[in-house]
Amino acid sequence: MIDGDFRTSVKSYYDYQAMRVRMGNRLKMKKDGEEQVIPEGQEHVISEKVTEVFHELYQNAELMEAAIEKYIKKELKSYPVYTQFLKDVKGVGPMMAAVIISEYDITIATTVSKMWAFTGVAPGRDRLKKGEKAPFNTWLRAKMCGVLGSSFLKCKSPYSEYYYNMKSRLEGEERWKEKTPMHRHKAATRYMIKMFLRDLYVAWRTMEGLSVRPPYEEEYLGKKHIA
């Protein structure tokens, strides 16, 4: 069952992070907090009074972000799935682990297929249709595919092997040759995240003393995933 207080803390952390980034953009700051040099003629002048307010908002958001991050990292130590699994996965930092723990309810994820569908990486459940509510957690998919996926590739995590093998396989399939490199990149990333979730599902359910079932396609269709 999801810990409501922990989930609120994680969401608040990203709220303050978003505010800090927005204020930084208003002040033309770089990611490290230093001011950018704006080419002559392209400056967007704001009054000294407003600049002072934005600086204060930026600093307050930065302080709150740091305070919540410190609290979250301390709380993570109380979750076995973090201390016994996520902490040792190359590419999964403390804040990404917090996202995972706060968004997935492992007690109702009776199969990994349900986790895939909830994340938006399951075939048929991975597309957004205009005017319709997303059939998955869009915020979570952005974190898993965008942030975690990039992290796996950047640090050359063992999970990146799934990405490169799938990407190579797609490049050799006729129906994928007409797709753009970005389409193949996203498909390979989704597959990599699916394989991570498969391992997470088994480890987490086992720790909680819950039953573990193979994915739907393996259990009912006889299909097996290969790297």
PDB file of C-alpha atoms in Angstrom:
ATOM      1  CA  MET A   1       0.000   0.000   0.000  1.00  0.00           C
ATOM      2  CA  ILE A   2       1.244   3.478  -0.891  1.00  0.00           C
ATOM      3  CA  ASP A   3       2.335   5.692   2.012  1.00  0.00           C
ATOM      4  CA  GLY A   4       0.305   8.881   1.539  1.00  0.00           C
ATOM      5  CA  ASP A   5       2.680  11.095   3.529  1.00  0.00           C
ATOM      6  CA  PHE A   6       5.691   9.871   1.580  1.00  0.00           C
ATOM      7  CA  ARG A   7       3.910  10.339  -1.744  1.00  0.00           C
ATOM      8  CA  THR A   8       2.935  13.898  -0.798  1.00  0.00           C
ATOM      9  CA  SER A   9       6.549  14.630   0.110  1.00  0.00           C
ATOM     10  CA  VAL A  10       7.796  13.368  -3.249  1.00  0.00           C
ATOM     11  CA  LYS A  11       5.204  15.377  -5.173  1.00  0.00           C
ATOM     12  CA  SER A  12       6.050  18.480  -3.116  1.00  0.00           C
ATOM     13  CA  TYR A  13       9.734  18.053  -3.893  1.00  0.00           C
ATOM     14  CA  TYR A  14       9.020  18.165  -7.628  1.00  0.00           C
ATOM     15  CA  ASP A  15       6.585  21.072  -7.163  1.00  0.00           C
ATOM     16  CA  TYR A  16       9.311  23.157  -5.539  1.00  0.00           C
ATOM     17  CA  GLN A  17      11.832  21.998  -8.138  1.00  0.00           C
ATOM     18  CA  ALA A  18       9.488  23.148 -10.918  1.00  0.00           C
ATOM     19  CA  MET A  19       9.021  26.511  -9.187  1.00  0.00           C
ATOM     20  CA  ARG A  20      12.784  26.956  -8.810  1.00  0.00           C
ATOM     21  CA  VAL A  21      13.312  26.190 -12.484  1.00  0.00           C
ATOM     22  CA  ARG A  22      10.555  28.583 -13.542  1.00  0.00           C
ATOM     23  CA  MET A  23      11.945  31.396 -11.415  1.00  0.00           C
ATOM     24  CA  GLY A  24      15.416  30.659 -12.747  1.00  0.00           C
ATOM     25  CA  ASN A  25      14.080  30.975 -16.284  1.00  0.00           C
ATOM     26  CA  ARG A  26      12.463  34.306 -15.409  1.00  0.00           C
ATOM     27  CA  LEU A  27      15.813  35.490 -14.096  1.00  0.00           C
ATOM     28  CA  LYS A  28      17.682  34.038 -17.092  1.00  0.00           C
ATOM     29  CA  MET A  29      19.680  31.716 -14.858  1.00  0.00           C
ATOM     30  CA  LYS A  30      21.617  28.656 -15.915  1.00  0.00           C
ATOM     31  CA  LYS A  31      20.937  25.286 -14.266  1.00  0.00           C
ATOM     32  CA  ASP A  32      23.734  25.894 -11.791  1.00  0.00           C
ATOM     33  CA  GLY A  33      22.118  29.145 -10.629  1.00  0.00           C
ATOM     34  CA  GLU A  34      24.537  31.456 -12.435  1.00  0.00           C
ATOM     35  CA  GLU A  35      23.095  34.236 -14.580  1.00  0.00           C
ATOM     36  CA  GLN A  36      23.237  33.781 -18.351  1.00  0.00           C
ATOM     37  CA  VAL A  37      24.826  36.357 -20.596  1.00  0.00           C
ATOM     38  CA  ILE A  38      22.015  37.567 -22.862  1.00  0.00           C
ATOM     39  CA  PRO A  39      23.087  38.895 -26.301  1.00  0.00           C
ATOM     40  CA  GLU A  40      22.679  42.640 -26.708  1.00  0.00           C
ATOM     41  CA  GLY A  41      19.249  43.525 -28.035  1.00  0.00           C
ATOM     42  CA  GLN A  42      17.646  40.306 -26.764  1.00  0.00           C
ATOM     43  CA  GLU A  43      17.381  41.321 -23.119  1.00  0.00           C
ATOM     44  CA  HIS A  44      13.936  41.170 -21.545  1.00  0.00           C
ATOM     45  CA  VAL A  45      14.096  43.916 -18.947  1.00  0.00           C
ATOM     46  CA  ILE A  46      12.139  43.516 -15.689  1.00  0.00           C
ATOM     47  CA  SER A  47      12.041  46.004 -12.878  1.00  0.00           C
ATOM     48  CA  GLU A  48      14.405  45.796  -9.929  1.00  0.00           C
ATOM     49  CA  LYS A  49      11.440  45.214  -7.601  1.00  0.00           C
ATOM     50  CA  VAL A  50      10.162  42.220  -9.579  1.00  0.00           C
ATOM     51  CA  THR A  51      13.682  40.839  -9.936  1.00  0.00           C
ATOM     52  CA  GLU A  52      14.073  40.964  -6.163  1.00  0.00           C
ATOM     53  CA  VAL A  53      10.785  39.064  -5.684  1.00  0.00           C
ATOM     54  CA  PHE A  54      11.816  36.403  -8.210  1.00  0.00           C
ATOM     55  CA  HIS A  55      15.181  35.974  -6.526  1.00  0.00           C
ATOM     56  CA  GLU A  56      13.433  35.470  -3.181  1.00  0.00           C
ATOM     57  CA  LEU A  57      11.030  32.915  -4.674  1.00  0.00           C
ATOM     58  CA  TYR A  58      13.962  31.123  -6.300  1.00  0.00           C
ATOM     59  CA  GLN A  59      15.892  30.941  -3.042  1.00  0.00           C
ATOM     60  CA  ASN A  60      12.851  29.821  -1.029  1.00  0.00           C
ATOM     61  CA  ALA A  61      12.062  27.072  -3.536  1.00  0.00           C
ATOM     62  CA  GLU A  62      15.708  25.981  -3.504  1.00  0.00           C
ATOM     63  CA  LEU A  63      15.712  25.756   0.310  1.00  0.00           C
ATOM     64  CA  MET A  64      12.434  23.816   0.417  1.00  0.00           C
ATOM     65  CA  GLU A  65      13.579  21.476  -2.336  1.00  0.00           C
ATOM     66  CA  ALA A  66      16.770  20.698  -0.415  1.00  0.00           C
ATOM     67  CA  ALA A  67      14.920  20.225   2.886  1.00  0.00           C
ATOM     68  CA  ILE A  68      12.377  17.827   1.385  1.00  0.00           C
ATOM     69  CA  GLU A  69      15.104  15.914  -0.447  1.00  0.00           C
ATOM     70  CA  LYS A  70      16.936  15.426   2.844  1.00  0.00           C
ATOM     71  CA  TYR A  71      13.739  14.146   4.491  1.00  0.00           C
ATOM     72  CA  ILE A  72      12.987  11.773   1.597  1.00  0.00           C
ATOM     73  CA  LYS A  73      16.494  10.292   1.607  1.00  0.00           C
ATOM     74  CA  LYS A  74      16.159   9.619   5.320  1.00  0.00           C
ATOM     75  CA  GLU A  75      12.736   7.998   4.900  1.00  0.00           C
ATOM     76  CA  LEU A  76      13.936   5.791   2.043  1.00  0.00           C
ATOM     77  CA  LYS A  77      15.993   3.784   4.525  1.00  0.00           C
ATOM     78  CA  SER A  78      12.767   2.454   6.039  1.00  0.00           C
ATOM     79  CA  TYR A  79      11.681   0.799   2.760  1.00  0.00           C
ATOM     80  CA  PRO A  80      13.161  -2.686   2.172  1.00  0.00           C
ATOM     81  CA  VAL A  81      12.611  -2.405  -1.583  1.00  0.00           C
ATOM     82  CA  TYR A  82      15.033   0.530  -1.524  1.00  0.00           C
ATOM     83  CA  THR A  83      17.659  -0.855   0.843  1.00  0.00           C
ATOM     84  CA  GLN A  84      17.587  -4.372  -0.628  1.00  0.00           C
ATOM     85  CA  PHE A  85      17.006  -3.672  -4.316  1.00  0.00           C
ATOM     86  CA  LEU A  86      16.688  -0.146  -5.747  1.00  0.00           C
ATOM     87  CA  LYS A  87      19.752   1.231  -3.949  1.00  0.00           C
ATOM     88  CA  ASP A  88      21.941  -1.272  -5.787  1.00  0.00           C
ATOM     89  CA  VAL A  89      20.481  -0.738  -9.271  1.00  0.00           C
ATOM     90  CA  LYS A  90      22.952   1.306 -11.306  1.00  0.00           C
ATOM     91  CA  GLY A  91      21.175   4.370 -12.646  1.00  0.00           C
ATOM     92  CA  VAL A  92      18.467   4.557  -9.960  1.00  0.00           C
ATOM     93  CA  GLY A  93      19.212   7.481  -7.665  1.00  0.00           C
ATOM     94  CA  PRO A  94      17.461   8.191  -4.351  1.00  0.00           C
ATOM     95  CA  MET A  95      14.886  10.566  -5.842  1.00  0.00           C
ATOM     96  CA  MET A  96      13.991   8.174  -8.658  1.00  0.00           C
ATOM     97  CA  ALA A  97      13.647   5.411  -6.077  1.00  0.00           C
ATOM     98  CA  ALA A  98      11.310   7.714  -4.155  1.00  0.00           C
ATOM     99  CA  VAL A  99       9.200   8.231  -7.284  1.00  0.00           C
ATOM    100  CA  ILE A 100       8.924   4.474  -7.784  1.00  0.00           C
ATOM    101  CA  ILE A 101       8.000   3.724  -4.171  1.00  0.00           C
ATOM    102  CA  SER A 102       5.483   6.559  -3.996  1.00  0.00           C
ATOM    103  CA  GLU A 103       3.676   5.818  -7.276  1.00  0.00           C
ATOM    104  CA  TYR A 104       3.410   2.020  -7.476  1.00  0.00           C
ATOM    105  CA  ASP A 105       1.156   0.063  -5.124  1.00  0.00           C
ATOM    106  CA  ILE A 106       2.823  -3.332  -5.209  1.00  0.00           C
ATOM    107  CA  THR A 107      -0.026  -4.927  -3.235  1.00  0.00           C
ATOM    108  CA  ILE A 108      -2.453  -4.434  -6.146  1.00  0.00           C
ATOM    109  CA  ALA A 109       0.112  -5.092  -8.888  1.00  0.00           C
ATOM    110  CA  THR A 110      -0.673  -8.805  -9.022  1.00  0.00           C
ATOM    111  CA  THR A 111       1.187  -9.110 -12.332  1.00  0.00           C
ATOM    112  CA  VAL A 112       4.004  -7.102 -13.887  1.00  0.00           C
ATOM    113  CA  SER A 113       1.667  -6.511 -16.832  1.00  0.00           C
ATOM    114  CA  LYS A 114      -0.391  -4.260 -14.552  1.00  0.00           C
ATOM    115  CA  MET A 115       2.730  -2.251 -13.729  1.00  0.00           C
ATOM    116  CA  TRP A 116       3.513  -1.941 -17.445  1.00  0.00           C
ATOM    117  CA  ALA A 117      -0.008  -0.724 -18.187  1.00  0.00           C
ATOM    118  CA  PHE A 118       0.054   1.764 -15.280  1.00  0.00           C
ATOM    119  CA  THR A 119       3.397   3.128 -16.507  1.00  0.00           C
ATOM    120  CA  GLY A 120       2.275   3.442 -20.112  1.00  0.00           C
ATOM    121  CA  VAL A 121       4.756   0.991 -21.619  1.00  0.00           C
ATOM    122  CA  ALA A 122       2.337  -1.846 -22.412  1.00  0.00           C
ATOM    123  CA  PRO A 123       1.372  -2.348 -26.087  1.00  0.00           C
ATOM    124  CA  GLY A 124      -1.976  -0.720 -26.756  1.00  0.00           C
ATOM    125  CA  ARG A 125      -1.790   1.235 -23.495  1.00  0.00           C
ATOM    126  CA  ASP A 126       1.106   3.489 -24.432  1.00  0.00           C
ATOM    127  CA  ARG A 127      -0.546   6.123 -26.594  1.00  0.00           C
ATOM    128  CA  LEU A 128      -2.385   9.322 -25.807  1.00  0.00           C
ATOM    129  CA  LYS A 129      -5.572  10.063 -27.736  1.00  0.00           C
ATOM    130  CA  LYS A 130      -6.740  13.619 -28.159  1.00  0.00           C
ATOM    131  CA  GLY A 131      -9.716  14.440 -25.977  1.00  0.00           C
ATOM    132  CA  GLU A 132      -9.468  11.215 -23.969  1.00  0.00           C
ATOM    133  CA  LYS A 133      -8.073  10.656 -20.511  1.00  0.00           C
ATOM    134  CA  ALA A 134      -4.716   8.899 -20.554  1.00  0.00           C
ATOM    135  CA  PRO A 135      -5.037   5.178 -19.667  1.00  0.00           C
ATOM    136  CA  PHE A 136      -1.801   5.407 -17.692  1.00  0.00           C
ATOM    137  CA  ASN A 137       0.077   7.639 -15.252  1.00  0.00           C
ATOM    138  CA  THR A 138       1.569  10.283 -17.568  1.00  0.00           C
ATOM    139  CA  TRP A 139       3.740  11.853 -14.867  1.00  0.00           C
ATOM    140  CA  LEU A 140       5.193   8.475 -13.938  1.00  0.00           C
ATOM    141  CA  ARG A 141       5.899   7.547 -17.561  1.00  0.00           C
ATOM    142  CA  ALA A 142       7.777  10.811 -18.046  1.00  0.00           C
ATOM    143  CA  LYS A 143       9.935   9.982 -15.031  1.00  0.00           C
ATOM    144  CA  MET A 144      10.472   6.330 -15.945  1.00  0.00           C
ATOM    145  CA  CYS A 145      11.085   6.651 -19.688  1.00  0.00           C
ATOM    146  CA  GLY A 146      12.488  10.166 -19.766  1.00  0.00           C
ATOM    147  CA  VAL A 147      14.548  10.411 -16.589  1.00  0.00           C
ATOM    148  CA  LEU A 148      15.290   6.804 -15.610  1.00  0.00           C
ATOM    149  CA  GLY A 149      15.665   5.645 -19.214  1.00  0.00           C
ATOM    150  CA  SER A 150      18.211   8.393 -19.896  1.00  0.00           C
ATOM    151  CA  SER A 151      20.008   7.581 -16.649  1.00  0.00           C
ATOM    152  CA  PHE A 152      20.340   3.897 -17.570  1.00  0.00           C
ATOM    153  CA  LEU A 153      21.901   4.829 -20.906  1.00  0.00           C
ATOM    154  CA  LYS A 154      24.151   7.561 -19.547  1.00  0.00           C
ATOM    155  CA  CYS A 155      25.677   5.421 -16.780  1.00  0.00           C
ATOM    156  CA  LYS A 156      25.786   2.297 -18.992  1.00  0.00           C
ATOM    157  CA  SER A 157      23.590   0.353 -16.607  1.00  0.00           C
ATOM    158  CA  PRO A 158      23.234  -3.385 -17.266  1.00  0.00           C
ATOM    159  CA  TYR A 159      19.649  -2.545 -18.303  1.00  0.00           C
ATOM    160  CA  SER A 160      21.016  -0.537 -21.234  1.00  0.00           C
ATOM    161  CA  GLU A 161      21.801  -3.876 -22.925  1.00  0.00           C
ATOM    162  CA  TYR A 162      18.072  -4.396 -23.362  1.00  0.00           C
ATOM    163  CA  TYR A 163      17.860  -0.999 -25.063  1.00  0.00           C
ATOM    164  CA  TYR A 164      20.673  -1.594 -27.541  1.00  0.00           C
ATOM    165  CA  ASN A 165      19.594  -5.131 -28.371  1.00  0.00           C
ATOM    166  CA  MET A 166      16.008  -4.031 -28.978  1.00  0.00           C
ATOM    167  CA  LYS A 167      17.090  -0.991 -31.000  1.00  0.00           C
ATOM    168  CA  SER A 168      19.289  -3.203 -33.192  1.00  0.00           C
ATOM    169  CA  ARG A 169      16.433  -5.665 -33.628  1.00  0.00           C
ATOM    170  CA  LEU A 170      14.002  -2.909 -34.649  1.00  0.00           C
ATOM    171  CA  GLU A 171      16.474  -1.492 -37.163  1.00  0.00           C
ATOM    172  CA  GLY A 172      16.482  -4.884 -38.866  1.00  0.00           C
ATOM    173  CA  GLU A 173      12.686  -5.238 -39.036  1.00  0.00           C
ATOM    174  CA  GLU A 174      11.050  -4.092 -42.259  1.00  0.00           C
ATOM    175  CA  ARG A 175       8.077  -2.376 -40.610  1.00  0.00           C
ATOM    176  CA  TRP A 176      10.400  -0.306 -38.399  1.00  0.00           C
ATOM    177  CA  LYS A 177      12.697   0.841 -41.201  1.00  0.00           C
ATOM    178  CA  GLU A 178      10.104   3.429 -42.208  1.00  0.00           C
ATOM    179  CA  LYS A 179      10.015   4.827 -38.665  1.00  0.00           C
ATOM    180  CA  THR A 180      12.277   7.649 -37.535  1.00  0.00           C
ATOM    181  CA  PRO A 181      15.323   7.037 -35.298  1.00  0.00           C
ATOM    182  CA  MET A 182      13.384   8.745 -32.485  1.00  0.00           C
ATOM    183  CA  HIS A 183      10.533   6.242 -32.831  1.00  0.00           C
ATOM    184  CA  ARG A 184      12.985   3.364 -32.514  1.00  0.00           C
ATOM    185  CA  HIS A 185      14.719   5.082 -29.598  1.00  0.00           C
ATOM    186  CA  LYS A 186      11.455   5.478 -27.696  1.00  0.00           C
ATOM    187  CA  ALA A 187      10.378   1.904 -28.403  1.00  0.00           C
ATOM    188  CA  ALA A 188      13.731   0.539 -27.213  1.00  0.00           C
ATOM    189  CA  THR A 189      13.529   2.736 -24.106  1.00  0.00           C
ATOM    190  CA  ARG A 190      10.062   1.433 -23.265  1.00  0.00           C
ATOM    191  CA  TYR A 191      11.338  -2.123 -23.610  1.00  0.00           C
ATOM    192  CA  MET A 192      14.285  -1.385 -21.317  1.00  0.00           C
ATOM    193  CA  ILE A 193      11.941   0.069 -18.684  1.00  0.00           C
ATOM    194  CA  LYS A 194       9.666  -2.966 -19.013  1.00  0.00           C
ATOM    195  CA  MET A 195      12.577  -5.256 -18.226  1.00  0.00           C
ATOM    196  CA  PHE A 196      13.498  -3.160 -15.192  1.00  0.00           C
ATOM    197  CA  LEU A 197       9.887  -3.271 -13.978  1.00  0.00           C
ATOM    198  CA  ARG A 198       9.864  -7.038 -14.456  1.00  0.00           C
ATOM    199  CA  ASP A 199      12.774  -7.380 -12.029  1.00  0.00           C
ATOM    200  CA  LEU A 200      11.334  -4.789  -9.657  1.00  0.00           C
ATOM    201  CA  TYR A 201       7.999  -6.625  -9.587  1.00  0.00           C
ATOM    202  CA  VAL A 202       9.604  -9.943  -8.650  1.00  0.00           C
ATOM    203  CA  ALA A 203      11.922  -8.445  -6.013  1.00  0.00           C
ATOM    204  CA  TRP A 204       9.295  -6.210  -4.417  1.00  0.00           C
ATOM    205  CA  ARG A 205       6.466  -8.772  -4.335  1.00  0.00           C
ATOM    206  CA  THR A 206       8.846 -11.374  -2.928  1.00  0.00           C
ATOM    207  CA  MET A 207       9.974  -9.028  -0.138  1.00  0.00           C
ATOM    208  CA  GLU A 208       6.366  -8.350   0.785  1.00  0.00           C
ATOM    209  CA  GLY A 209       5.503 -12.059   0.857  1.00  0.00           C
ATOM    210  CA  LEU A 210       3.125 -11.678  -2.093  1.00  0.00           C
ATOM    211  CA  SER A 211       2.583 -14.113  -4.942  1.00  0.00           C
ATOM    212  CA  VAL A 212       4.575 -13.620  -8.142  1.00  0.00           C
ATOM    213  CA  ARG A 213       3.172 -14.411 -11.570  1.00  0.00           C
ATOM    214  CA  PRO A 214       4.829 -14.316 -15.000  1.00  0.00           C
ATOM    215  CA  PRO A 215       3.749 -11.631 -17.496  1.00  0.00           C
ATOM    216  CA  TYR A 216       0.457 -12.266 -19.334  1.00  0.00           C
ATOM    217  CA  GLU A 217       2.157 -13.056 -22.630  1.00  0.00           C
ATOM    218  CA  GLU A 218       4.351 -15.664 -20.958  1.00  0.00           C
ATOM    219  CA  GLU A 219       1.641 -17.226 -18.838  1.00  0.00           C
ATOM    220  CA  TYR A 220      -1.103 -17.375 -21.472  1.00  0.00           C
ATOM    221  CA  LEU A 221       0.578 -16.868 -24.849  1.00  0.00           C
ATOM    222  CA  GLY A 222       3.794 -18.765 -24.260  1.00  0.00           C
ATOM    223  CA  LYS A 223       5.993 -15.832 -25.264  1.00  0.00           C
ATOM    224  CA  LYS A 224       9.287 -15.192 -23.512  1.00  0.00           C
ATOM    225  CA  HIS A 225      11.318 -12.015 -23.349  1.00  0.00           C
ATOM    226  CA  ILE A 226      14.878 -12.213 -24.563  1.00  0.00           C
ATOM    227  CA  ALA A 227      17.556  -9.560 -24.206  1.00  0.00           C
TER     228      ALA A 227
END
